[in-house]
Every structure is written in C-alpha cells, then in structure tokens.
PDB file as gemmi writes it, atoms N, CA and C in Angstrom:
CRYST1    1.000    1.000    1.000  90.00  90.00  90.00 P 1                      
ATOM      1  N   MET A   1      -5.574  -0.305  -7.026  1.00  0.00           N  
ATOM      2  CA  MET A   1      -4.622  -0.038  -5.967  1.00  0.00           C  
ATOM      3  C   MET A   1      -3.348  -0.842  -6.186  1.00  0.00           C  
ATOM      4  N   ILE A   2      -3.491  -2.091  -6.603  1.00  0.00           N  
ATOM      5  CA  ILE A   2      -2.327  -2.944  -6.837  1.00  0.00           C  
ATOM      6  C   ILE A   2      -1.516  -2.412  -8.004  1.00  0.00           C  
ATOM      7  N   ASP A   3      -2.189  -1.987  -9.060  1.00  0.00           N  
ATOM      8  CA  ASP A   3      -1.489  -1.437 -10.215  1.00  0.00           C  
ATOM      9  C   ASP A   3      -0.765  -0.146  -9.845  1.00  0.00           C  
ATOM     10  N   LEU A   4      -1.407   0.698  -9.046  1.00  0.00           N  
ATOM     11  CA  LEU A   4      -0.760   1.943  -8.607  1.00  0.00           C  
ATOM     12  C   LEU A   4       0.444   1.643  -7.726  1.00  0.00           C  
ATOM     13  N   SER A   5       0.321   0.640  -6.894  1.00  0.00           N  
ATOM     14  CA  SER A   5       1.445   0.238  -6.037  1.00  0.00           C  
ATOM     15  C   SER A   5       2.621  -0.232  -6.888  1.00  0.00           C  
ATOM     16  N   ASN A   6       2.336  -1.080  -7.854  1.00  0.00           N  
ATOM     17  CA  ASN A   6       3.395  -1.564  -8.742  1.00  0.00           C  
ATOM     18  C   ASN A   6       4.052  -0.418  -9.500  1.00  0.00           C  
ATOM     19  N   LYS A   7       3.244   0.513  -9.956  1.00  0.00           N  
ATOM     20  CA  LYS A   7       3.774   1.666 -10.692  1.00  0.00           C  
ATOM     21  C   LYS A   7       4.708   2.483  -9.798  1.00  0.00           C  
ATOM     22  N   TRP A   8       4.294   2.761  -8.559  1.00  0.00           N  
ATOM     23  CA  TRP A   8       5.130   3.548  -7.649  1.00  0.00           C  
ATOM     24  C   TRP A   8       6.417   2.788  -7.323  1.00  0.00           C  
ATOM     25  N   LEU A   9       6.310   1.492  -7.083  1.00  0.00           N  
ATOM     26  CA  LEU A   9       7.481   0.693  -6.742  1.00  0.00           C  
ATOM     27  C   LEU A   9       8.514   0.663  -7.873  1.00  0.00           C  
ATOM     28  N   LYS A  10       8.060   0.715  -9.107  1.00  0.00           N  
ATOM     29  CA  LYS A  10       8.965   0.671 -10.262  1.00  0.00           C  
ATOM     30  C   LYS A  10       9.498   2.044 -10.656  1.00  0.00           C  
ATOM     31  N   ASP A  11       8.912   3.098 -10.128  1.00  0.00           N  
ATOM     32  CA  ASP A  11       9.290   4.465 -10.514  1.00  0.00           C  
ATOM     33  C   ASP A  11      10.454   4.960  -9.660  1.00  0.00           C  
ATOM     34  N   PRO A  12      11.638   5.126 -10.256  1.00  0.00           N  
ATOM     35  CA  PRO A  12      12.774   5.610  -9.471  1.00  0.00           C  
ATOM     36  C   PRO A  12      12.578   7.044  -8.966  1.00  0.00           C  
ATOM     37  N   ALA A  13      11.644   7.756  -9.534  1.00  0.00           N  
ATOM     38  CA  ALA A  13      11.360   9.122  -9.099  1.00  0.00           C  
ATOM     39  C   ALA A  13      10.153   9.184  -8.153  1.00  0.00           C  
ATOM     40  N   GLY A  14       9.681   8.017  -7.701  1.00  0.00           N  
ATOM     41  CA  GLY A  14       8.543   7.982  -6.769  1.00  0.00           C  
ATOM     42  C   GLY A  14       8.885   8.733  -5.490  1.00  0.00           C  
ATOM     43  N   THR A  15       7.986   9.613  -5.059  1.00  0.00           N  
ATOM     44  CA  THR A  15       8.284  10.453  -3.903  1.00  0.00           C  
ATOM     45  C   THR A  15       7.813   9.804  -2.609  1.00  0.00           C  
ATOM     46  N   TRP A  16       8.411  10.235  -1.518  1.00  0.00           N  
ATOM     47  CA  TRP A  16       8.058   9.788  -0.162  1.00  0.00           C  
ATOM     48  C   TRP A  16       6.583  10.063   0.100  1.00  0.00           C  
ATOM     49  N   LYS A  17       6.141  11.297  -0.198  1.00  0.00           N  
ATOM     50  CA  LYS A  17       4.749  11.682   0.055  1.00  0.00           C  
ATOM     51  C   LYS A  17       3.786  10.821  -0.756  1.00  0.00           C  
ATOM     52  N   ASP A  18       4.068  10.637  -2.029  1.00  0.00           N  
ATOM     53  CA  ASP A  18       3.186   9.819  -2.873  1.00  0.00           C  
ATOM     54  C   ASP A  18       3.121   8.375  -2.364  1.00  0.00           C  
ATOM     55  N   GLY A  19       4.261   7.845  -1.946  1.00  0.00           N  
ATOM     56  CA  GLY A  19       4.293   6.487  -1.418  1.00  0.00           C  
ATOM     57  C   GLY A  19       3.494   6.361  -0.130  1.00  0.00           C  
ATOM     58  N   LEU A  20       3.624   7.359   0.759  1.00  0.00           N  
ATOM     59  CA  LEU A  20       2.848   7.341   2.004  1.00  0.00           C  
ATOM     60  C   LEU A  20       1.354   7.431   1.717  1.00  0.00           C  
ATOM     61  N   ASP A  21       0.972   8.291   0.777  1.00  0.00           N  
ATOM     62  CA  ASP A  21      -0.448   8.410   0.420  1.00  0.00           C  
ATOM     63  C   ASP A  21      -0.978   7.099  -0.142  1.00  0.00           C  
ATOM     64  N   LEU A  22      -0.175   6.449  -0.963  1.00  0.00           N  
ATOM     65  CA  LEU A  22      -0.558   5.162  -1.540  1.00  0.00           C  
ATOM     66  C   LEU A  22      -0.703   4.109  -0.448  1.00  0.00           C  
ATOM     67  N   ALA A  23       0.260   4.062   0.467  1.00  0.00           N  
ATOM     68  CA  ALA A  23       0.205   3.097   1.574  1.00  0.00           C  
ATOM     69  C   ALA A  23      -1.010   3.358   2.455  1.00  0.00           C  
ATOM     70  N   GLU A  24      -1.323   4.630   2.685  1.00  0.00           N  
ATOM     71  CA  GLU A  24      -2.468   4.955   3.528  1.00  0.00           C  
ATOM     72  C   GLU A  24      -3.782   4.516   2.879  1.00  0.00           C  
ATOM     73  N   THR A  25      -3.900   4.711   1.580  1.00  0.00           N  
ATOM     74  CA  THR A  25      -5.103   4.264   0.877  1.00  0.00           C  
ATOM     75  C   THR A  25      -5.246   2.748   0.981  1.00  0.00           C  
ATOM     76  N   ALA A  26      -4.149   2.032   0.768  1.00  0.00           N  
ATOM     77  CA  ALA A  26      -4.181   0.572   0.882  1.00  0.00           C  
ATOM     78  C   ALA A  26      -4.531   0.154   2.308  1.00  0.00           C  
ATOM     79  N   ALA A  27      -3.997   0.871   3.291  1.00  0.00           N  
ATOM     80  CA  ALA A  27      -4.285   0.568   4.697  1.00  0.00           C  
ATOM     81  C   ALA A  27      -5.772   0.725   4.996  1.00  0.00           C  
ATOM     82  N   HIS A  28      -6.367   1.786   4.470  1.00  0.00           N  
ATOM     83  CA  HIS A  28      -7.803   2.000   4.691  1.00  0.00           C  
ATOM     84  C   HIS A  28      -8.629   0.890   4.033  1.00  0.00           C  
ATOM     85  N   LEU A  29      -8.225   0.465   2.841  1.00  0.00           N  
ATOM     86  CA  LEU A  29      -8.936  -0.628   2.173  1.00  0.00           C  
ATOM     87  C   LEU A  29      -8.855  -1.915   2.993  1.00  0.00           C  
ATOM     88  N   LEU A  30      -7.673  -2.206   3.507  1.00  0.00           N  
ATOM     89  CA  LEU A  30      -7.496  -3.413   4.316  1.00  0.00           C  
ATOM     90  C   LEU A  30      -8.353  -3.367   5.577  1.00  0.00           C  
ATOM     91  N   GLU A  31      -8.368  -2.215   6.229  1.00  0.00           N  
ATOM     92  CA  GLU A  31      -9.143  -2.089   7.467  1.00  0.00           C  
ATOM     93  C   GLU A  31     -10.642  -2.100   7.198  1.00  0.00           C  
ATOM     94  N   ALA A  32     -11.082  -1.345   6.207  1.00  0.00           N  
ATOM     95  CA  ALA A  32     -12.515  -1.257   5.915  1.00  0.00           C  
ATOM     96  C   ALA A  32     -13.076  -2.603   5.465  1.00  0.00           C  
ATOM     97  N   GLY A  33     -12.280  -3.353   4.710  1.00  0.00           N  
ATOM     98  CA  GLY A  33     -12.733  -4.656   4.234  1.00  0.00           C  
ATOM     99  C   GLY A  33     -12.488  -5.781   5.225  1.00  0.00           C  
ATOM    100  N   GLU A  34     -11.930  -5.430   6.384  1.00  0.00           N  
ATOM    101  CA  GLU A  34     -11.594  -6.431   7.399  1.00  0.00           C  
ATOM    102  C   GLU A  34     -10.768  -7.556   6.787  1.00  0.00           C  
ATOM    103  N   LEU A  35      -9.722  -7.151   6.045  1.00  0.00           N  
ATOM    104  CA  LEU A  35      -8.893  -8.102   5.315  1.00  0.00           C  
ATOM    105  C   LEU A  35      -7.563  -8.386   6.003  1.00  0.00           C  
ATOM    106  N   THR A  36      -7.371  -7.843   7.201  1.00  0.00           N  
ATOM    107  CA  THR A  36      -6.106  -8.014   7.896  1.00  0.00           C  
ATOM    108  C   THR A  36      -6.325  -8.020   9.403  1.00  0.00           C  
ATOM    109  N   ALA A  37      -5.349  -8.550  10.112  1.00  0.00           N  
ATOM    110  CA  ALA A  37      -5.402  -8.508  11.573  1.00  0.00           C  
ATOM    111  C   ALA A  37      -5.237  -7.065  12.035  1.00  0.00           C  
ATOM    112  N   MET A  38      -5.864  -6.749  13.160  1.00  0.00           N  
ATOM    113  CA  MET A  38      -5.847  -5.363  13.631  1.00  0.00           C  
ATOM    114  C   MET A  38      -5.034  -5.193  14.915  1.00  0.00           C  
ATOM    115  N   ARG A  39      -4.185  -6.170  15.240  1.00  0.00           N  
ATOM    116  CA  ARG A  39      -3.341  -6.020  16.427  1.00  0.00           C  
ATOM    117  C   ARG A  39      -2.521  -4.739  16.303  1.00  0.00           C  
ATOM    118  N   ILE A  40      -1.891  -4.552  15.139  1.00  0.00           N  
ATOM    119  CA  ILE A  40      -1.268  -3.277  14.776  1.00  0.00           C  
ATOM    120  C   ILE A  40      -1.963  -2.856  13.486  1.00  0.00           C  
ATOM    121  N   PRO A  41      -2.895  -1.902  13.573  1.00  0.00           N  
ATOM    122  CA  PRO A  41      -3.652  -1.506  12.381  1.00  0.00           C  
ATOM    123  C   PRO A  41      -2.740  -0.970  11.280  1.00  0.00           C  
ATOM    124  N   PRO A  42      -3.040  -1.294  10.035  1.00  0.00           N  
ATOM    125  CA  PRO A  42      -2.234  -0.802   8.926  1.00  0.00           C  
ATOM    126  C   PRO A  42      -2.083   0.728   8.911  1.00  0.00           C  
ATOM    127  N   THR A  43      -3.151   1.433   9.273  1.00  0.00           N  
ATOM    128  CA  THR A  43      -3.035   2.898   9.287  1.00  0.00           C  
ATOM    129  C   THR A  43      -2.038   3.363  10.339  1.00  0.00           C  
ATOM    130  N   GLN A  44      -1.913   2.613  11.424  1.00  0.00           N  
ATOM    131  CA  GLN A  44      -0.924   2.959  12.448  1.00  0.00           C  
ATOM    132  C   GLN A  44       0.490   2.744  11.905  1.00  0.00           C  
ATOM    133  N   GLU A  45       0.675   1.687  11.128  1.00  0.00           N  
ATOM    134  CA  GLU A  45       1.984   1.441  10.520  1.00  0.00           C  
ATOM    135  C   GLU A  45       2.379   2.584   9.596  1.00  0.00           C  
ATOM    136  N   VAL A  46       1.417   3.089   8.828  1.00  0.00           N  
ATOM    137  CA  VAL A  46       1.693   4.218   7.933  1.00  0.00           C  
ATOM    138  C   VAL A  46       2.006   5.465   8.763  1.00  0.00           C  
ATOM    139  N   GLU A  47       1.235   5.705   9.783  1.00  0.00           N  
ATOM    140  CA  GLU A  47       1.445   6.892  10.617  1.00  0.00           C  
ATOM    141  C   GLU A  47       2.817   6.856  11.291  1.00  0.00           C  
ATOM    142  N   MET A  48       3.269   5.691  11.703  1.00  0.00           N  
ATOM    143  CA  MET A  48       4.601   5.573  12.308  1.00  0.00           C  
ATOM    144  C   MET A  48       5.678   5.972  11.304  1.00  0.00           C  
ATOM    145  N   LEU A  49       5.502   5.606  10.045  1.00  0.00           N  
ATOM    146  CA  LEU A  49       6.454   6.036   9.014  1.00  0.00           C  
ATOM    147  C   LEU A  49       6.378   7.542   8.800  1.00  0.00           C  
ATOM    148  N   ARG A  50       5.165   8.087   8.767  1.00  0.00           N  
ATOM    149  CA  ARG A  50       5.001   9.537   8.571  1.00  0.00           C  
ATOM    150  C   ARG A  50       5.715  10.336   9.656  1.00  0.00           C  
ATOM    151  N   GLN A  51       5.697   9.837  10.881  1.00  0.00           N  
ATOM    152  CA  GLN A  51       6.279  10.561  12.014  1.00  0.00           C  
ATOM    153  C   GLN A  51       7.802  10.426  12.079  1.00  0.00           C  
ATOM    154  N   GLY A  52       8.364   9.470  11.366  1.00  0.00           N  
ATOM    155  CA  GLY A  52       9.801   9.227  11.424  1.00  0.00           C  
ATOM    156  C   GLY A  52      10.558   9.905  10.293  1.00  0.00           C  
ATOM    157  N   GLU A  53      11.812   9.537  10.198  1.00  0.00           N  
ATOM    158  CA  GLU A  53      12.665  10.020   9.117  1.00  0.00           C  
ATOM    159  C   GLU A  53      12.276   9.328   7.807  1.00  0.00           C  
ATOM    160  N   VAL A  54      12.625   9.946   6.703  1.00  0.00           N  
ATOM    161  CA  VAL A  54      12.372   9.349   5.393  1.00  0.00           C  
ATOM    162  C   VAL A  54      13.141   8.026   5.310  1.00  0.00           C  
ATOM    163  N   ASP A  55      12.426   6.952   5.048  1.00  0.00           N  
ATOM    164  CA  ASP A  55      13.008   5.618   4.944  1.00  0.00           C  
ATOM    165  C   ASP A  55      12.291   4.899   3.799  1.00  0.00           C  
ATOM    166  N   LEU A  56      12.801   5.119   2.592  1.00  0.00           N  
ATOM    167  CA  LEU A  56      12.146   4.547   1.413  1.00  0.00           C  
ATOM    168  C   LEU A  56      12.134   3.020   1.438  1.00  0.00           C  
ATOM    169  N   LYS A  57      13.178   2.412   2.006  1.00  0.00           N  
ATOM    170  CA  LYS A  57      13.214   0.944   2.075  1.00  0.00           C  
ATOM    171  C   LYS A  57      12.054   0.425   2.926  1.00  0.00           C  
ATOM    172  N   ALA A  58      11.814   1.042   4.076  1.00  0.00           N  
ATOM    173  CA  ALA A  58      10.706   0.632   4.942  1.00  0.00           C  
ATOM    174  C   ALA A  58       9.362   0.899   4.265  1.00  0.00           C  
ATOM    175  N   LEU A  59       9.249   2.025   3.583  1.00  0.00           N  
ATOM    176  CA  LEU A  59       7.998   2.361   2.888  1.00  0.00           C  
ATOM    177  C   LEU A  59       7.724   1.359   1.774  1.00  0.00           C  
ATOM    178  N   LYS A  60       8.740   1.025   1.003  1.00  0.00           N  
ATOM    179  CA  LYS A  60       8.560   0.039  -0.066  1.00  0.00           C  
ATOM    180  C   LYS A  60       8.131  -1.303   0.512  1.00  0.00           C  
ATOM    181  N   GLY A  61       8.742  -1.692   1.619  1.00  0.00           N  
ATOM    182  CA  GLY A  61       8.361  -2.947   2.260  1.00  0.00           C  
ATOM    183  C   GLY A  61       6.911  -2.952   2.704  1.00  0.00           C  
ATOM    184  N   LEU A  62       6.461  -1.819   3.246  1.00  0.00           N  
ATOM    185  CA  LEU A  62       5.072  -1.716   3.695  1.00  0.00           C  
ATOM    186  C   LEU A  62       4.105  -1.757   2.519  1.00  0.00           C  
ATOM    187  N   ILE A  63       4.442  -1.060   1.452  1.00  0.00           N  
ATOM    188  CA  ILE A  63       3.585  -1.072   0.256  1.00  0.00           C  
ATOM    189  C   ILE A  63       3.503  -2.480  -0.323  1.00  0.00           C  
ATOM    190  N   ILE A  64       4.618  -3.176  -0.364  1.00  0.00           N  
ATOM    191  CA  ILE A  64       4.612  -4.562  -0.865  1.00  0.00           C  
ATOM    192  C   ILE A  64       3.755  -5.449   0.036  1.00  0.00           C  
ATOM    193  N   LYS A  65       3.885  -5.273   1.340  1.00  0.00           N  
ATOM    194  CA  LYS A  65       3.075  -6.055   2.293  1.00  0.00           C  
ATOM    195  C   LYS A  65       1.589  -5.828   2.058  1.00  0.00           C  
ATOM    196  N   PHE A  66       1.177  -4.566   1.955  1.00  0.00           N  
ATOM    197  CA  PHE A  66      -0.236  -4.249   1.745  1.00  0.00           C  
ATOM    198  C   PHE A  66      -0.714  -4.747   0.387  1.00  0.00           C  
ATOM    199  N   LYS A  67       0.123  -4.568  -0.643  1.00  0.00           N  
ATOM    200  CA  LYS A  67      -0.223  -5.014  -1.993  1.00  0.00           C  
ATOM    201  C   LYS A  67      -0.451  -6.523  -2.009  1.00  0.00           C  
ATOM    202  N   ASP A  68       0.416  -7.253  -1.327  1.00  0.00           N  
ATOM    203  CA  ASP A  68       0.279  -8.706  -1.276  1.00  0.00           C  
ATOM    204  C   ASP A  68      -0.998  -9.131  -0.535  1.00  0.00           C  
ATOM    205  N   GLN A  69      -1.381  -8.366   0.479  1.00  0.00           N  
ATOM    206  CA  GLN A  69      -2.618  -8.682   1.208  1.00  0.00           C  
ATOM    207  C   GLN A  69      -3.856  -8.374   0.355  1.00  0.00           C  
ATOM    208  N   LEU A  70      -3.772  -7.371  -0.498  1.00  0.00           N  
ATOM    209  CA  LEU A  70      -4.911  -6.992  -1.337  1.00  0.00           C  
ATOM    210  C   LEU A  70      -5.018  -7.833  -2.611  1.00  0.00           C  
ATOM    211  N   GLU A  71      -3.924  -8.404  -3.044  1.00  0.00           N  
ATOM    212  CA  GLU A  71      -3.863  -9.135  -4.323  1.00  0.00           C  
ATOM    213  C   GLU A  71      -4.986 -10.155  -4.512  1.00  0.00           C  
ATOM    214  N   PRO A  72      -5.317 -10.988  -3.517  1.00  0.00           N  
ATOM    215  CA  PRO A  72      -6.381 -11.985  -3.737  1.00  0.00           C  
ATOM    216  C   PRO A  72      -7.760 -11.360  -4.024  1.00  0.00           C  
ATOM    217  N   TYR A  73      -7.916 -10.097  -3.726  1.00  0.00           N  
ATOM    218  CA  TYR A  73      -9.219  -9.438  -3.888  1.00  0.00           C  
ATOM    219  C   TYR A  73      -9.281  -8.539  -5.124  1.00  0.00           C  
ATOM    220  N   LYS A  74      -8.233  -8.574  -5.927  1.00  0.00           N  
ATOM    221  CA  LYS A  74      -8.176  -7.744  -7.135  1.00  0.00           C  
ATOM    222  C   LYS A  74      -9.215  -8.212  -8.142  1.00  0.00           C  
ATOM    223  N   LEU A  75      -9.932  -7.254  -8.698  1.00  0.00           N  
ATOM    224  CA  LEU A  75     -10.914  -7.579  -9.726  1.00  0.00           C  
ATOM    225  C   LEU A  75     -10.189  -7.835 -11.041  1.00  0.00           C  
ATOM    226  N   ILE A  76     -10.595  -8.871 -11.716  1.00  0.00           N  
ATOM    227  CA  ILE A  76     -10.027  -9.202 -13.020  1.00  0.00           C  
ATOM    228  C   ILE A  76     -10.792  -8.422 -14.075  1.00  0.00           C  
ATOM    229  N   GLN A  77     -10.047  -7.706 -14.905  1.00  0.00           N  
ATOM    230  CA  GLN A  77     -10.673  -6.948 -15.987  1.00  0.00           C  
ATOM    231  C   GLN A  77     -10.995  -7.890 -17.148  1.00  0.00           C  
ATOM    232  N   PRO A  78     -12.256  -7.858 -17.631  1.00  0.00           N  
ATOM    233  CA  PRO A  78     -12.599  -8.729 -18.760  1.00  0.00           C  
ATOM    234  C   PRO A  78     -11.880  -8.272 -20.022  1.00  0.00           C  
ATOM    235  N   ARG A  79     -11.538  -9.237 -20.844  1.00  0.00           N  
ATOM    236  CA  ARG A  79     -10.886  -8.916 -22.119  1.00  0.00           C  
ATOM    237  C   ARG A  79     -11.930  -8.524 -23.145  1.00  0.00           C  
ATOM    238  N   ASN A  80     -11.569  -7.567 -23.968  1.00  0.00           N  
ATOM    239  CA  ASN A  80     -12.438  -7.197 -25.092  1.00  0.00           C  
ATOM    240  C   ASN A  80     -12.087  -8.093 -26.265  1.00  0.00           C  
ATOM    241  N   ASN A  81     -13.084  -8.736 -26.832  1.00  0.00           N  
ATOM    242  CA  ASN A  81     -12.834  -9.642 -27.967  1.00  0.00           C  
ATOM    243  C   ASN A  81     -12.843  -8.908 -29.249  1.00  0.00           C  
TER     244      ASN A  81                                                      
END                                                                             
C-alpha cells in the first residue's frame, strides 16, 4: 500500500479516481487494524472528498497522511543473497 501510494504521488498523470480508490484502501486498512483514532474515521474523510469538487492537493495530503500512519507497519522484504 505504501509503495502504491508513493507511485501515485509521483505520477503526474495520476487520476482523481485512482487516488480516491488508493486512499479508500488505506483507510480500510487503518480502520480494520485499529491503527488510527476514529473520531473522524478515515473512510469518512475519503467520502467527504468523493462528494466534493476535484481537489488533488487535498487528496495528496490525505494519501500522505494515511501512508505515514501505515509506514510503521510495513513489512520488510527479505533480500535475496
């Protein structure tokens, strides 16, 4: 998820829909793993963006926020010797 987030953030052709789908997946991971406060659930934050006008700056900020919350739980891939 973190790698996909980084890829979307670096892609100048990244679409609004793809970014929202990515944010929603990250939101579900955060909620299911109980990795974030639920005062304002992450899925609600994504839904608020979906209902509004296209705002790539806000979407990028949300993806970065979710990515940063998930980062400590990223699995390290073992190196092949």
